[in-house]
CSV table of C-alpha atoms in Angstrom, one decimal:
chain,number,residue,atom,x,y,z
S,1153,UNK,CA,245.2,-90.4,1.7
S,1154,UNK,CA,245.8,-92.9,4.4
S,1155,UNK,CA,243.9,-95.9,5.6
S,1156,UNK,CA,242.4,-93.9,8.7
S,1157,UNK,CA,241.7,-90.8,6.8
S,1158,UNK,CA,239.8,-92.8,4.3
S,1159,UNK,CA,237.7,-94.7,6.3
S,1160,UNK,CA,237.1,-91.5,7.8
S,1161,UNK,CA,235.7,-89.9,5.0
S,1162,UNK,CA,234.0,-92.9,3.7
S,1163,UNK,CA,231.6,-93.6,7.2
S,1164,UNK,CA,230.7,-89.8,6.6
S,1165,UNK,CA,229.8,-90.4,3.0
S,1166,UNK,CA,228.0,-93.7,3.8
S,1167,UNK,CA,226.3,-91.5,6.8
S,1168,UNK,CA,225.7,-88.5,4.3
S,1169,UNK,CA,224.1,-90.7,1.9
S,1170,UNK,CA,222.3,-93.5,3.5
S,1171,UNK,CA,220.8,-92.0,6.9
S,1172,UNK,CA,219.2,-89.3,5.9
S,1173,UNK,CA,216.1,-90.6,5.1
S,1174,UNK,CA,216.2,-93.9,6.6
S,1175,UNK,CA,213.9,-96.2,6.4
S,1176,UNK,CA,212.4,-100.1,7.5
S,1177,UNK,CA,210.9,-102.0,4.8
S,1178,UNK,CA,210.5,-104.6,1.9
S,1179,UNK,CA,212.1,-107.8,2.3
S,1180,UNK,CA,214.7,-107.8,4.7
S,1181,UNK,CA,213.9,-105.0,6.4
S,1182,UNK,CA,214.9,-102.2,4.4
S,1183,UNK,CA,213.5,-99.7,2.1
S,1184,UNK,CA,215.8,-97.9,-1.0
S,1185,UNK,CA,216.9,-94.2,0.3
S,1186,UNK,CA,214.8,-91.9,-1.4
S,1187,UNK,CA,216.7,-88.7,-1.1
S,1188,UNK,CA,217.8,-88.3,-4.1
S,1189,UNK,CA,214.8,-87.6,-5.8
S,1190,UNK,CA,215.1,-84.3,-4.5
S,1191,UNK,CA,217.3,-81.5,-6.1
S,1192,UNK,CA,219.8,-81.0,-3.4
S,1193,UNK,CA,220.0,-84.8,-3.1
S,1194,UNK,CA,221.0,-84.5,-6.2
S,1195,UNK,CA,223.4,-81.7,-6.5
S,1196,UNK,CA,225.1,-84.1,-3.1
S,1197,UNK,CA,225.5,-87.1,-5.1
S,1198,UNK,CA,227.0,-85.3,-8.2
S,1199,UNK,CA,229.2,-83.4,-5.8
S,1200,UNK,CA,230.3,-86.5,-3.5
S,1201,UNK,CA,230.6,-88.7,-7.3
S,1202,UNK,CA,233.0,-86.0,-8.2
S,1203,UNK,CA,235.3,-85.9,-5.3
S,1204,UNK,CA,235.5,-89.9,-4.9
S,1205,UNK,CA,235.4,-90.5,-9.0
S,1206,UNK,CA,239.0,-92.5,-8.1
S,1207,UNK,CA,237.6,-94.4,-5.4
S,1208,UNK,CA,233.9,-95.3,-7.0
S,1209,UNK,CA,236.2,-96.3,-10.1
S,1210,UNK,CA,238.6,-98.9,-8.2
S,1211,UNK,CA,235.2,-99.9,-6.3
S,1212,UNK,CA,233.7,-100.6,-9.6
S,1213,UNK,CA,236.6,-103.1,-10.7
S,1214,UNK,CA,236.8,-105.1,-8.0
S,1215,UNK,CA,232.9,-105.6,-8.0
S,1216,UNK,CA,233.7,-106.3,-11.6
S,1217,UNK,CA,236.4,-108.7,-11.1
S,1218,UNK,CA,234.4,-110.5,-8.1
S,1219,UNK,CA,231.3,-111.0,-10.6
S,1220,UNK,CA,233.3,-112.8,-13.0
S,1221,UNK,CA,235.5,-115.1,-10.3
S,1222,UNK,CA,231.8,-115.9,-9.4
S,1223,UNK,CA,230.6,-117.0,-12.8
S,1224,UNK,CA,233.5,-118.9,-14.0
S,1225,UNK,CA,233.8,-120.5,-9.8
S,1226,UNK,CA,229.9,-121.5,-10.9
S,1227,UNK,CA,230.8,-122.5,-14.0
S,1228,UNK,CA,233.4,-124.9,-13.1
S,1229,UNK,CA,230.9,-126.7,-10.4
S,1230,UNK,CA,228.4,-126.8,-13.1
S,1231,UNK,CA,230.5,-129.4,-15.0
S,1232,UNK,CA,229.3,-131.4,-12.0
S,1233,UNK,CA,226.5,-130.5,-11.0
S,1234,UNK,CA,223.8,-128.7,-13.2
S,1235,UNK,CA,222.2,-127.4,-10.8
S,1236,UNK,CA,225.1,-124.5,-10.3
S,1237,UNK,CA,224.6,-123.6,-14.0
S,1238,UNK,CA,223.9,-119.8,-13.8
S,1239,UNK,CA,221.1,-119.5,-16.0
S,1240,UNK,CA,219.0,-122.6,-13.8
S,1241,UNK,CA,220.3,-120.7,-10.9
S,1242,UNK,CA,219.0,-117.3,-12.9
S,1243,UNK,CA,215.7,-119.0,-12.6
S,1244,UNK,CA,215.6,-119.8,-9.4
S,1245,UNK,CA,216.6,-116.7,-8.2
S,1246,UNK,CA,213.6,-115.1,-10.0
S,1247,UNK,CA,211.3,-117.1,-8.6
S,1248,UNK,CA,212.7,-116.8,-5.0
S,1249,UNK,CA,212.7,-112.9,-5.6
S,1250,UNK,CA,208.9,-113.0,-6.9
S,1251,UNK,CA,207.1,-115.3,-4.1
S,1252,UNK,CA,208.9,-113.5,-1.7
S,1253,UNK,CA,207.6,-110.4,-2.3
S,1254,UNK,CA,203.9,-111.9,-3.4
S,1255,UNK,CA,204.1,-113.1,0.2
S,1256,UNK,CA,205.3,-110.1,1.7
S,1257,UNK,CA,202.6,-108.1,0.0
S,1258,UNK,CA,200.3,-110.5,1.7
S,1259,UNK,CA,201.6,-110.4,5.2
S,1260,UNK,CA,202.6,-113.8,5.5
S,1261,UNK,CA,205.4,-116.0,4.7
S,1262,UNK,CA,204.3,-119.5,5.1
S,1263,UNK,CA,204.1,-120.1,1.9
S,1264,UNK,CA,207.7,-119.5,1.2
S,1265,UNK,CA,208.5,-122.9,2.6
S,1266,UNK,CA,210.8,-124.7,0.5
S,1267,UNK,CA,212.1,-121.3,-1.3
S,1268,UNK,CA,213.5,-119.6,1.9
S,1269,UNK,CA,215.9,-120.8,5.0
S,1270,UNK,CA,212.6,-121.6,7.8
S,1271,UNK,CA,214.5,-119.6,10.9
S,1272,UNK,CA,214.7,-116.5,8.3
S,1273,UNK,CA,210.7,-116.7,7.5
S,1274,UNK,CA,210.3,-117.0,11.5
S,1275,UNK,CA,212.6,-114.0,11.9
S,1276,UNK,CA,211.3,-111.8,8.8
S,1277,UNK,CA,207.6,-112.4,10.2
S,1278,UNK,CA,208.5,-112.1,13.8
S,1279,UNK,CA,210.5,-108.7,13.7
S,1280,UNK,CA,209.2,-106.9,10.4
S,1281,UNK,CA,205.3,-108.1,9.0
S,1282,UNK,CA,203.8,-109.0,12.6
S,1283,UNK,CA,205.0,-105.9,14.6
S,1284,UNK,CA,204.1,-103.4,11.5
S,1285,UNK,CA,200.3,-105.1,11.6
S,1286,UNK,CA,200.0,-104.5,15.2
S,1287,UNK,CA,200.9,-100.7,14.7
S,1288,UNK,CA,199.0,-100.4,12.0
S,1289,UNK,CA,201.3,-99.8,9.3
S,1290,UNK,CA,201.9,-102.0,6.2
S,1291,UNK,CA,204.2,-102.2,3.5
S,1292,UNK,CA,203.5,-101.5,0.1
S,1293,UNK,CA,205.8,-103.4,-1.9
S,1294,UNK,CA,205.2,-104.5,-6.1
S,1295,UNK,CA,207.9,-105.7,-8.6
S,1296,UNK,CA,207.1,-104.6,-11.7
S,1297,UNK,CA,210.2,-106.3,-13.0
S,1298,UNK,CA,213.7,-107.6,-12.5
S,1299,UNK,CA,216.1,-104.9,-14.8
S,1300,UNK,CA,219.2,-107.2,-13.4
S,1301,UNK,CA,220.7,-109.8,-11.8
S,1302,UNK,CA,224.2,-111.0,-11.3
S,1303,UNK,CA,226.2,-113.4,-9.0
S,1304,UNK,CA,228.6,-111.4,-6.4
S,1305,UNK,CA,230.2,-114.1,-4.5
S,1306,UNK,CA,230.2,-117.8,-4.6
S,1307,UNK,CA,231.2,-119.9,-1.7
S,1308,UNK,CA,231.5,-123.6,-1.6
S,1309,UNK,CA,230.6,-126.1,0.9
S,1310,UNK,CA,230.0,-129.9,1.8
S,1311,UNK,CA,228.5,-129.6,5.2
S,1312,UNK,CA,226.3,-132.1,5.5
S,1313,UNK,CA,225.6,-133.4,1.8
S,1314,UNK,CA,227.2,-133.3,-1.5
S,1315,UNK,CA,227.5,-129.2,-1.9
S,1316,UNK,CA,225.2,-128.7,0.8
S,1317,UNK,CA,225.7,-125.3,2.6
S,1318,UNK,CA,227.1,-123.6,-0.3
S,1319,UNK,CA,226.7,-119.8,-0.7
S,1320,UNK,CA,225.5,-117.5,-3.4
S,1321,UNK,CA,225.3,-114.1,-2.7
S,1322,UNK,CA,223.3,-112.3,-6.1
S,1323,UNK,CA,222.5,-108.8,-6.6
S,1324,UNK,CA,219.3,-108.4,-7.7
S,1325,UNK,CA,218.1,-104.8,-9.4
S,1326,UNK,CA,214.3,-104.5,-9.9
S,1327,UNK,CA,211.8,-101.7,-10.9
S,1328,UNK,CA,209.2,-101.7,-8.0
S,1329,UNK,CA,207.3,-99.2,-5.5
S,1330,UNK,CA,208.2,-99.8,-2.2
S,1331,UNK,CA,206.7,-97.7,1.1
S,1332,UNK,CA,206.0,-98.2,4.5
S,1333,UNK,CA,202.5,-96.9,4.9
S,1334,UNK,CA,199.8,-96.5,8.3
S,1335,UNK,CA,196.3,-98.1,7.5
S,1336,UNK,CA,193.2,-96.9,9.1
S,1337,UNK,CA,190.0,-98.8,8.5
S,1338,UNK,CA,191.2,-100.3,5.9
S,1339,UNK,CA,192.1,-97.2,4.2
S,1340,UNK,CA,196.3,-95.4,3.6
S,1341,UNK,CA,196.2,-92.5,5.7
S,1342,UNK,CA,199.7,-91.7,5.6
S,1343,UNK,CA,203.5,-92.4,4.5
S,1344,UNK,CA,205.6,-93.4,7.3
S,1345,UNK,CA,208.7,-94.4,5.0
S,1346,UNK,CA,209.6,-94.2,1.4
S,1347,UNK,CA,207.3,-92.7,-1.3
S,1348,UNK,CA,204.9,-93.8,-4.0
S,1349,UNK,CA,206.0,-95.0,-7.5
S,1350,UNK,CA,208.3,-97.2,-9.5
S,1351,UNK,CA,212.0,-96.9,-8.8
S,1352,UNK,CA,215.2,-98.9,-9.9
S,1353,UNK,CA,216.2,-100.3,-6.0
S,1354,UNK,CA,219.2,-102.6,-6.0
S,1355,UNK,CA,219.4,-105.4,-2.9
S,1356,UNK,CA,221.5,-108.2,-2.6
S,1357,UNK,CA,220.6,-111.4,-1.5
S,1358,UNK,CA,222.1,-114.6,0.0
S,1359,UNK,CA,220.9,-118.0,-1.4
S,1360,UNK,CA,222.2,-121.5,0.6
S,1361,UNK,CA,222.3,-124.8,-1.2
S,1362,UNK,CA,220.4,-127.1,1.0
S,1363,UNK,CA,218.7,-130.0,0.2
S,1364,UNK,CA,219.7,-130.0,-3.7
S,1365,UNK,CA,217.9,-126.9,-3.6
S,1366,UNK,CA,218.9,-123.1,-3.8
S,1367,UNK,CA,217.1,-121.1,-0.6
S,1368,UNK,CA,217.0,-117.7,0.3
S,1369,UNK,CA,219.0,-117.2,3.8
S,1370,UNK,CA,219.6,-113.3,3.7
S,1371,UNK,CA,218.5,-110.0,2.7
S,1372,UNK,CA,220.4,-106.5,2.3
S,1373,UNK,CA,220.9,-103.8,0.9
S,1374,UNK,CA,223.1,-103.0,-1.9
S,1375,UNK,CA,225.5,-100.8,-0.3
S,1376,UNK,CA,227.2,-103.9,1.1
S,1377,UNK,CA,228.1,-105.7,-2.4
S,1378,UNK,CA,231.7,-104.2,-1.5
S,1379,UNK,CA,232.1,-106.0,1.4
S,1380,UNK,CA,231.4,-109.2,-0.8
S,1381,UNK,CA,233.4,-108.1,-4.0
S,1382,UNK,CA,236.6,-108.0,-1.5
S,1383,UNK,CA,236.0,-111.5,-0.3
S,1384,UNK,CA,236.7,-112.7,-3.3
S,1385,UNK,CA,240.6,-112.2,-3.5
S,1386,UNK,CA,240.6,-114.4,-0.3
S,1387,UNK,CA,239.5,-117.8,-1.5
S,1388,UNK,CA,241.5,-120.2,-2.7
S,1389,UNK,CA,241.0,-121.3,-6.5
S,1390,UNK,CA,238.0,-123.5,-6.3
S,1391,UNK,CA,239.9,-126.3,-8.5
S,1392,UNK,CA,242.2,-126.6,-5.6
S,1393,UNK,CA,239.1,-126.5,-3.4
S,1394,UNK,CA,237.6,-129.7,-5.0
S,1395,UNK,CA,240.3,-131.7,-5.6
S,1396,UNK,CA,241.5,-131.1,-2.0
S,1397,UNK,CA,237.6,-132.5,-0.7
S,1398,UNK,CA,238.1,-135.3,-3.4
S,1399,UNK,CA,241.3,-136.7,-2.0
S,1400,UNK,CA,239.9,-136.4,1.8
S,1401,UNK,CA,237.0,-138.4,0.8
């Protein structure tokens, strides 16, 4: 199959898949797909995981393979630096993850100062929380907890301080409910988007090193971790990366 033919057949998969229910909430914007609870979302998905078993298997390596460039790039920056150890990064990540959805639940992201990028909390509350309330519709959204969690892509900086501007994209797998729903009086009258209950729903989100600490700077949905796991074979090995900023300085 060529190039064309595939991408072809992948924007009609994608399209199959992903727009058929869409949806607008939760962090970032967007609410898990929930047609596949249904039987003939189902009988799709085992049907379209059948035909591209080749494709979601080479798909699956390279996320593989990205992963683990990103732990050992982490690693190495770790030796000097602590703060890029993975499991202090695991932790911040966690938190980051759990205030942001406390304060979604809530409506309001001041809070979040300090934890996530300030022009994102303007834009999250500005385009998402803010316009819901005025229509009357709010978003139901409790973690449970997080099932996983694992680095995608790692970029380094030195923008303007010592590893300042540096990139983490991690996705982040977490058994929550999460629903768009219209409020009237005080009272759930309806489902705009989504459904009730706990689900697995898998995002992916952007942390920048600013400050000496990590912030949150973007949310998305999963469905783009390929996009990040091919990145990967672009950069340059980050030992080369270093000592190339060493002998500048």
């Amino acid at each position: 199959m060529n190039r064309i033919a595939m991408a072809f057949v992948l924007c009609v998969v994608s399209f199959i898949l992903f727009t058929i229910e869409p949806a607008a909430a939760g962090p970032g914007g967007k609410i898990a797909t929930v047609m596949l609870k249904s039987f003939w979302g189902r009988v799709v998905l085992i049907a379209l995981v059948i035909f591209f078993l080749p494709l979601i298997f080479y798909d699956s390596v390279i996320l593989a393979l990205a992963k683990r460039r990103a732990r050992k790039d982490l690693a190495f920056i770790s030796t000097l630096d602590p703060r890029f150890e993975w499991l202090n990064i695991k932790e911040r990540v966690s938190d980051c993850f759990t205030r942001t959805h406390d304060a979604w639940q809530k409506e309001n992201l001041d809070d979040l100062s300090g934890w996530m990028a300030d022009w994102y909390i303007k834009n999250q509350q500005m385009v998402y929380l803010d316009k819901w309330k005025n229509e009357g519709l709010k978003n139901i959204c409790e973690v449970r907890r997080i099932v996983d969690m694992e680095p995608v892509l790692f970029l380094h900086r030195n923008d303007t301080e010592e590893h300042g501007g540096s990139k983490l994209v991690v996705s982040i797998t977490a058994n929550m409910e999460d629903y768009l729903a219209r409020f009237e009086d005080g009272e759930e009258v309806e489902i705009v988007e989504g459904m009730r209950g706990f689900h697995r729903i898998a995002t992916l989100w952007t942390f920048t090193f600013a400050n000496g600490m990590w912030i949150v700077s973007n949310i998305e949905e999963a469905i783009k971790d390929d996009k990040y796991a091919r990145y990967f074979k672009k950069l340059p090995k980050i030992e080369d990366t270093i000592l190339a900023k060493t002998e500048k300085i």
